[in-house]
Amino acid sequence: MSQVLEEVLEANRTYTENFGDRGSLPLPPSRQFAILTCMDARLDPAKYAGLSEGDAHVIRNAGGRASDDAIRSLVISYKLLGTKEWFVIHHSDCGMQLFTDQTIRKLLASSLKTASIGESGWHDSGEGEGSHEAEFIDWLTFSDLAESVAIDVRRIRNHPLVPPEIPIYGYIYDVKTGKLIEVTEATAIGKVTA
């Protein structure tokens, strides 16, 4: 058993000792909103948005991007579980800005092992075999942070399964201060249209 696995299972044992009445929380989020944000380990949506268990849906992926799967989750969040407002929150110093789609495709074609970054860019270990399956994935990389928030809010707003009465807010989380900074263009795009 790995040390990480042991730590996770021990933390879970401690957690269950004080689980209390959380087992009776209702399925729909009590504060009726959802957040689409990045998987970056420095982001804790419960803390930066003041959430407790049962309050909101938090959908996370690399970059906090409005992928088909993220939109699928948001639509389910609204249609079946009653969320009424959505936030798209990207963050400063995002790893998705450190490479392009072509970069990751090239790295994966070379090897499936973990790559590293240095002064001259990304380097592959060169070990093992690679795969060209990466060519068929839109990695949703970006160079402009505010623009990526606006693009994602627009993609959600224009999706045919997203009702016009849901406001969609666009923000950037500053990893140095913990502050949420509004992307006014994105919030304007996400305004209620019904």
PDB file of C-alpha atoms in Angstrom:
ATOM      1  CA  MET A   1       0.000   0.000   0.000  1.00  0.00           C
ATOM      2  CA  SER A   2       1.391   3.428  -0.943  1.00  0.00           C
ATOM      3  CA  GLN A   3       1.917   6.145   1.649  1.00  0.00           C
ATOM      4  CA  VAL A   4      -0.594   8.384  -0.129  1.00  0.00           C
ATOM      5  CA  LEU A   5      -3.229   5.637  -0.053  1.00  0.00           C
ATOM      6  CA  GLU A   6      -2.608   5.070   3.654  1.00  0.00           C
ATOM      7  CA  GLU A   7      -2.903   8.809   4.364  1.00  0.00           C
ATOM      8  CA  VAL A   8      -6.157   9.101   2.415  1.00  0.00           C
ATOM      9  CA  LEU A   9      -7.726   6.101   4.152  1.00  0.00           C
ATOM     10  CA  GLU A  10      -6.618   7.364   7.587  1.00  0.00           C
ATOM     11  CA  ALA A  11      -8.055  10.809   6.842  1.00  0.00           C
ATOM     12  CA  ASN A  12     -11.297   9.151   5.793  1.00  0.00           C
ATOM     13  CA  ARG A  13     -11.487   7.175   9.037  1.00  0.00           C
ATOM     14  CA  THR A  14     -11.083  10.407  10.993  1.00  0.00           C
ATOM     15  CA  TYR A  15     -13.664  12.136   8.801  1.00  0.00           C
ATOM     16  CA  THR A  16     -16.269   9.424   9.309  1.00  0.00           C
ATOM     17  CA  GLU A  17     -15.876   9.624  13.093  1.00  0.00           C
ATOM     18  CA  ASN A  18     -17.361  13.127  12.971  1.00  0.00           C
ATOM     19  CA  PHE A  19     -19.646  12.647   9.963  1.00  0.00           C
ATOM     20  CA  GLY A  20     -22.703  13.502  12.019  1.00  0.00           C
ATOM     21  CA  ASP A  21     -25.917  14.143  10.102  1.00  0.00           C
ATOM     22  CA  ARG A  22     -24.256  14.836   6.733  1.00  0.00           C
ATOM     23  CA  GLY A  23     -25.789  11.601   5.479  1.00  0.00           C
ATOM     24  CA  SER A  24     -29.171  13.310   5.519  1.00  0.00           C
ATOM     25  CA  LEU A  25     -28.166  16.255   3.296  1.00  0.00           C
ATOM     26  CA  PRO A  26     -30.583  16.594   0.361  1.00  0.00           C
ATOM     27  CA  LEU A  27     -29.395  15.811  -3.156  1.00  0.00           C
ATOM     28  CA  PRO A  28     -30.009  19.310  -4.614  1.00  0.00           C
ATOM     29  CA  PRO A  29     -27.447  21.937  -3.545  1.00  0.00           C
ATOM     30  CA  SER A  30     -29.002  24.131  -0.865  1.00  0.00           C
ATOM     31  CA  ARG A  31     -27.592  27.428  -2.190  1.00  0.00           C
ATOM     32  CA  GLN A  32     -28.699  26.573  -5.741  1.00  0.00           C
ATOM     33  CA  PHE A  33     -25.577  27.501  -7.670  1.00  0.00           C
ATOM     34  CA  ALA A  34     -22.721  25.784  -9.472  1.00  0.00           C
ATOM     35  CA  ILE A  35     -19.063  26.628 -10.013  1.00  0.00           C
ATOM     36  CA  LEU A  36     -16.972  25.509 -12.986  1.00  0.00           C
ATOM     37  CA  THR A  37     -13.320  25.856 -12.024  1.00  0.00           C
ATOM     38  CA  CYS A  38      -9.854  24.396 -12.467  1.00  0.00           C
ATOM     39  CA  MET A  39      -8.530  21.221 -10.888  1.00  0.00           C
ATOM     40  CA  ASP A  40      -5.417  23.095  -9.660  1.00  0.00           C
ATOM     41  CA  ALA A  41      -4.604  21.926  -6.121  1.00  0.00           C
ATOM     42  CA  ARG A  42      -4.070  25.521  -4.951  1.00  0.00           C
ATOM     43  CA  LEU A  43      -7.780  26.284  -5.424  1.00  0.00           C
ATOM     44  CA  ASP A  44     -10.218  25.393  -2.669  1.00  0.00           C
ATOM     45  CA  PRO A  45     -13.678  26.459  -3.852  1.00  0.00           C
ATOM     46  CA  ALA A  46     -15.172  25.616  -0.461  1.00  0.00           C
ATOM     47  CA  LYS A  47     -12.915  28.223   1.116  1.00  0.00           C
ATOM     48  CA  TYR A  48     -12.825  30.937  -1.545  1.00  0.00           C
ATOM     49  CA  ALA A  49     -16.614  30.759  -2.095  1.00  0.00           C
ATOM     50  CA  GLY A  50     -17.636  30.060   1.511  1.00  0.00           C
ATOM     51  CA  LEU A  51     -19.126  26.634   0.875  1.00  0.00           C
ATOM     52  CA  SER A  52     -20.154  23.891   3.246  1.00  0.00           C
ATOM     53  CA  GLU A  53     -21.055  20.367   2.208  1.00  0.00           C
ATOM     54  CA  GLY A  54     -24.368  20.363   0.408  1.00  0.00           C
ATOM     55  CA  ASP A  55     -24.219  24.045  -0.633  1.00  0.00           C
ATOM     56  CA  ALA A  56     -23.257  24.020  -4.326  1.00  0.00           C
ATOM     57  CA  HIS A  57     -22.058  21.923  -7.232  1.00  0.00           C
ATOM     58  CA  VAL A  58     -18.366  22.267  -8.046  1.00  0.00           C
ATOM     59  CA  ILE A  59     -17.275  21.011 -11.459  1.00  0.00           C
ATOM     60  CA  ARG A  60     -13.513  20.823 -11.950  1.00  0.00           C
ATOM     61  CA  ASN A  61     -11.271  20.068 -14.897  1.00  0.00           C
ATOM     62  CA  ALA A  62      -7.921  21.184 -16.309  1.00  0.00           C
ATOM     63  CA  GLY A  63      -8.270  24.939 -16.783  1.00  0.00           C
ATOM     64  CA  GLY A  64     -11.880  25.097 -15.599  1.00  0.00           C
ATOM     65  CA  ARG A  65     -12.883  24.968 -19.257  1.00  0.00           C
ATOM     66  CA  ALA A  66     -16.410  24.758 -20.639  1.00  0.00           C
ATOM     67  CA  SER A  67     -15.861  21.395 -22.292  1.00  0.00           C
ATOM     68  CA  ASP A  68     -18.787  19.316 -23.521  1.00  0.00           C
ATOM     69  CA  ASP A  69     -18.618  17.320 -20.297  1.00  0.00           C
ATOM     70  CA  ALA A  70     -18.580  20.439 -18.104  1.00  0.00           C
ATOM     71  CA  ILE A  71     -21.636  21.806 -19.925  1.00  0.00           C
ATOM     72  CA  ARG A  72     -23.336  18.418 -19.557  1.00  0.00           C
ATOM     73  CA  SER A  73     -22.778  18.660 -15.798  1.00  0.00           C
ATOM     74  CA  LEU A  74     -24.072  22.242 -15.631  1.00  0.00           C
ATOM     75  CA  VAL A  75     -27.222  21.316 -17.561  1.00  0.00           C
ATOM     76  CA  ILE A  76     -27.890  18.388 -15.203  1.00  0.00           C
ATOM     77  CA  SER A  77     -27.186  20.703 -12.255  1.00  0.00           C
ATOM     78  CA  TYR A  78     -29.918  23.063 -13.459  1.00  0.00           C
ATOM     79  CA  LYS A  79     -32.457  20.734 -15.034  1.00  0.00           C
ATOM     80  CA  LEU A  80     -32.519  17.979 -12.427  1.00  0.00           C
ATOM     81  CA  LEU A  81     -31.079  19.606  -9.310  1.00  0.00           C
ATOM     82  CA  GLY A  82     -32.307  23.194  -9.450  1.00  0.00           C
ATOM     83  CA  THR A  83     -29.230  25.413  -9.634  1.00  0.00           C
ATOM     84  CA  LYS A  84     -30.146  28.940 -10.665  1.00  0.00           C
ATOM     85  CA  GLU A  85     -26.739  30.668 -11.068  1.00  0.00           C
ATOM     86  CA  TRP A  86     -23.406  29.550 -12.471  1.00  0.00           C
ATOM     87  CA  PHE A  87     -19.831  30.773 -12.018  1.00  0.00           C
ATOM     88  CA  VAL A  88     -16.915  30.184 -14.392  1.00  0.00           C
ATOM     89  CA  ILE A  89     -13.731  30.705 -12.379  1.00  0.00           C
ATOM     90  CA  HIS A  90     -10.292  30.383 -13.952  1.00  0.00           C
ATOM     91  CA  HIS A  91      -7.141  31.377 -12.059  1.00  0.00           C
ATOM     92  CA  SER A  92      -3.840  33.176 -12.339  1.00  0.00           C
ATOM     93  CA  ASP A  93      -0.660  31.168 -12.904  1.00  0.00           C
ATOM     94  CA  CYS A  94      -2.629  28.392 -14.603  1.00  0.00           C
ATOM     95  CA  GLY A  95      -0.668  25.457 -15.977  1.00  0.00           C
ATOM     96  CA  MET A  96      -2.890  25.408 -19.075  1.00  0.00           C
ATOM     97  CA  GLN A  97      -1.060  28.557 -20.206  1.00  0.00           C
ATOM     98  CA  LEU A  98       2.299  26.770 -20.155  1.00  0.00           C
ATOM     99  CA  PHE A  99       1.744  24.675 -23.270  1.00  0.00           C
ATOM    100  CA  THR A 100      -0.211  24.521 -26.500  1.00  0.00           C
ATOM    101  CA  ASP A 101      -2.318  21.742 -27.941  1.00  0.00           C
ATOM    102  CA  GLN A 102       0.559  20.968 -30.305  1.00  0.00           C
ATOM    103  CA  THR A 103       3.025  20.752 -27.394  1.00  0.00           C
ATOM    104  CA  ILE A 104       1.062  18.108 -25.500  1.00  0.00           C
ATOM    105  CA  ARG A 105       0.320  16.181 -28.681  1.00  0.00           C
ATOM    106  CA  LYS A 106       4.028  16.015 -29.475  1.00  0.00           C
ATOM    107  CA  LEU A 107       4.929  14.984 -25.911  1.00  0.00           C
ATOM    108  CA  LEU A 108       2.306  12.230 -25.835  1.00  0.00           C
ATOM    109  CA  ALA A 109       3.347  10.948 -29.256  1.00  0.00           C
ATOM    110  CA  SER A 110       6.873  10.548 -27.873  1.00  0.00           C
ATOM    111  CA  SER A 111       6.048   8.924 -24.517  1.00  0.00           C
ATOM    112  CA  LEU A 112       3.219   8.458 -22.028  1.00  0.00           C
ATOM    113  CA  LYS A 113       5.594   9.064 -19.098  1.00  0.00           C
ATOM    114  CA  THR A 114       5.544  12.340 -17.153  1.00  0.00           C
ATOM    115  CA  ALA A 115       7.263  15.246 -18.937  1.00  0.00           C
ATOM    116  CA  SER A 116       9.194  18.091 -17.304  1.00  0.00           C
ATOM    117  CA  ILE A 117       9.597  21.767 -18.029  1.00  0.00           C
ATOM    118  CA  GLY A 118      12.864  23.679 -18.031  1.00  0.00           C
ATOM    119  CA  GLU A 119      14.241  26.963 -19.295  1.00  0.00           C
ATOM    120  CA  SER A 120      14.012  25.765 -22.887  1.00  0.00           C
ATOM    121  CA  GLY A 121      10.462  24.432 -22.587  1.00  0.00           C
ATOM    122  CA  TRP A 122       8.911  21.009 -22.163  1.00  0.00           C
ATOM    123  CA  HIS A 123      11.028  17.860 -22.287  1.00  0.00           C
ATOM    124  CA  ASP A 124       9.917  14.280 -22.473  1.00  0.00           C
ATOM    125  CA  SER A 125      11.613  11.485 -20.580  1.00  0.00           C
ATOM    126  CA  GLY A 126      11.813   9.542 -23.816  1.00  0.00           C
ATOM    127  CA  GLU A 127      10.910   6.362 -21.975  1.00  0.00           C
ATOM    128  CA  GLY A 128       8.285   3.953 -23.197  1.00  0.00           C
ATOM    129  CA  GLU A 129       5.978   4.246 -26.127  1.00  0.00           C
ATOM    130  CA  GLY A 130       3.834   7.199 -27.052  1.00  0.00           C
ATOM    131  CA  SER A 131       0.425   7.461 -28.654  1.00  0.00           C
ATOM    132  CA  HIS A 132      -1.011   9.503 -31.476  1.00  0.00           C
ATOM    133  CA  GLU A 133      -4.477   9.395 -29.883  1.00  0.00           C
ATOM    134  CA  ALA A 134      -3.699  12.859 -28.480  1.00  0.00           C
ATOM    135  CA  GLU A 135      -4.236  14.244 -31.998  1.00  0.00           C
ATOM    136  CA  PHE A 136      -7.973  13.699 -31.606  1.00  0.00           C
ATOM    137  CA  ILE A 137      -8.386  15.695 -28.384  1.00  0.00           C
ATOM    138  CA  ASP A 138      -8.987  19.428 -28.089  1.00  0.00           C
ATOM    139  CA  TRP A 139      -6.794  20.163 -25.056  1.00  0.00           C
ATOM    140  CA  LEU A 140      -8.440  23.591 -24.546  1.00  0.00           C
ATOM    141  CA  THR A 141      -5.168  25.374 -23.836  1.00  0.00           C
ATOM    142  CA  PHE A 142      -5.142  29.177 -23.783  1.00  0.00           C
ATOM    143  CA  SER A 143      -2.768  32.116 -23.611  1.00  0.00           C
ATOM    144  CA  ASP A 144      -5.041  34.946 -22.422  1.00  0.00           C
ATOM    145  CA  LEU A 145      -6.667  34.328 -19.049  1.00  0.00           C
ATOM    146  CA  ALA A 146      -9.514  36.872 -19.195  1.00  0.00           C
ATOM    147  CA  GLU A 147     -10.248  35.921 -22.787  1.00  0.00           C
ATOM    148  CA  SER A 148     -10.498  32.231 -21.831  1.00  0.00           C
ATOM    149  CA  VAL A 149     -13.115  33.070 -19.181  1.00  0.00           C
ATOM    150  CA  ALA A 150     -15.113  35.090 -21.727  1.00  0.00           C
ATOM    151  CA  ILE A 151     -14.848  32.304 -24.308  1.00  0.00           C
ATOM    152  CA  ASP A 152     -16.114  29.726 -21.814  1.00  0.00           C
ATOM    153  CA  VAL A 153     -18.999  31.886 -20.603  1.00  0.00           C
ATOM    154  CA  ARG A 154     -19.968  32.546 -24.239  1.00  0.00           C
ATOM    155  CA  ARG A 155     -19.789  28.825 -25.058  1.00  0.00           C
ATOM    156  CA  ILE A 156     -22.088  28.032 -22.142  1.00  0.00           C
ATOM    157  CA  ARG A 157     -24.473  30.918 -22.847  1.00  0.00           C
ATOM    158  CA  ASN A 158     -24.807  29.942 -26.521  1.00  0.00           C
ATOM    159  CA  HIS A 159     -25.335  26.238 -25.856  1.00  0.00           C
ATOM    160  CA  PRO A 160     -28.828  25.185 -26.985  1.00  0.00           C
ATOM    161  CA  LEU A 161     -29.504  23.314 -23.717  1.00  0.00           C
ATOM    162  CA  VAL A 162     -28.691  26.275 -21.461  1.00  0.00           C
ATOM    163  CA  PRO A 163     -31.764  28.336 -20.550  1.00  0.00           C
ATOM    164  CA  PRO A 164     -31.455  32.114 -21.008  1.00  0.00           C
ATOM    165  CA  GLU A 165     -32.645  32.853 -17.452  1.00  0.00           C
ATOM    166  CA  ILE A 166     -29.505  31.477 -15.794  1.00  0.00           C
ATOM    167  CA  PRO A 167     -26.928  34.179 -15.020  1.00  0.00           C
ATOM    168  CA  ILE A 168     -23.347  33.074 -15.678  1.00  0.00           C
ATOM    169  CA  TYR A 169     -20.603  35.025 -13.927  1.00  0.00           C
ATOM    170  CA  GLY A 170     -16.970  35.130 -15.040  1.00  0.00           C
ATOM    171  CA  TYR A 171     -14.111  35.431 -12.550  1.00  0.00           C
ATOM    172  CA  ILE A 172     -10.393  34.896 -12.133  1.00  0.00           C
ATOM    173  CA  TYR A 173      -9.076  33.589  -8.832  1.00  0.00           C
ATOM    174  CA  ASP A 174      -5.751  35.200  -7.921  1.00  0.00           C
ATOM    175  CA  VAL A 175      -3.524  32.444  -6.504  1.00  0.00           C
ATOM    176  CA  LYS A 176      -1.290  35.039  -4.795  1.00  0.00           C
ATOM    177  CA  THR A 177      -4.083  36.835  -2.861  1.00  0.00           C
ATOM    178  CA  GLY A 178      -7.085  34.475  -2.880  1.00  0.00           C
ATOM    179  CA  LYS A 179      -9.229  37.241  -4.367  1.00  0.00           C
ATOM    180  CA  LEU A 180     -11.908  36.674  -6.993  1.00  0.00           C
ATOM    181  CA  ILE A 181     -11.578  39.259  -9.768  1.00  0.00           C
ATOM    182  CA  GLU A 182     -14.544  39.756 -12.065  1.00  0.00           C
ATOM    183  CA  VAL A 183     -14.046  39.496 -15.818  1.00  0.00           C
ATOM    184  CA  THR A 184     -16.665  42.105 -16.682  1.00  0.00           C
ATOM    185  CA  GLU A 185     -16.820  41.112 -20.354  1.00  0.00           C
ATOM    186  CA  ALA A 186     -17.575  37.512 -19.376  1.00  0.00           C
ATOM    187  CA  THR A 187     -20.259  38.468 -16.852  1.00  0.00           C
ATOM    188  CA  ALA A 188     -21.852  40.742 -19.467  1.00  0.00           C
ATOM    189  CA  ILE A 189     -21.909  37.830 -21.919  1.00  0.00           C
ATOM    190  CA  GLY A 190     -23.449  35.616 -19.249  1.00  0.00           C
ATOM    191  CA  LYS A 191     -26.224  38.011 -18.252  1.00  0.00           C
ATOM    192  CA  VAL A 192     -29.793  36.797 -18.229  1.00  0.00           C
ATOM    193  CA  THR A 193     -31.329  37.113 -21.686  1.00  0.00           C
ATOM    194  CA  ALA A 194     -34.913  36.099 -20.910  1.00  0.00           C
TER     195      ALA A 194
END
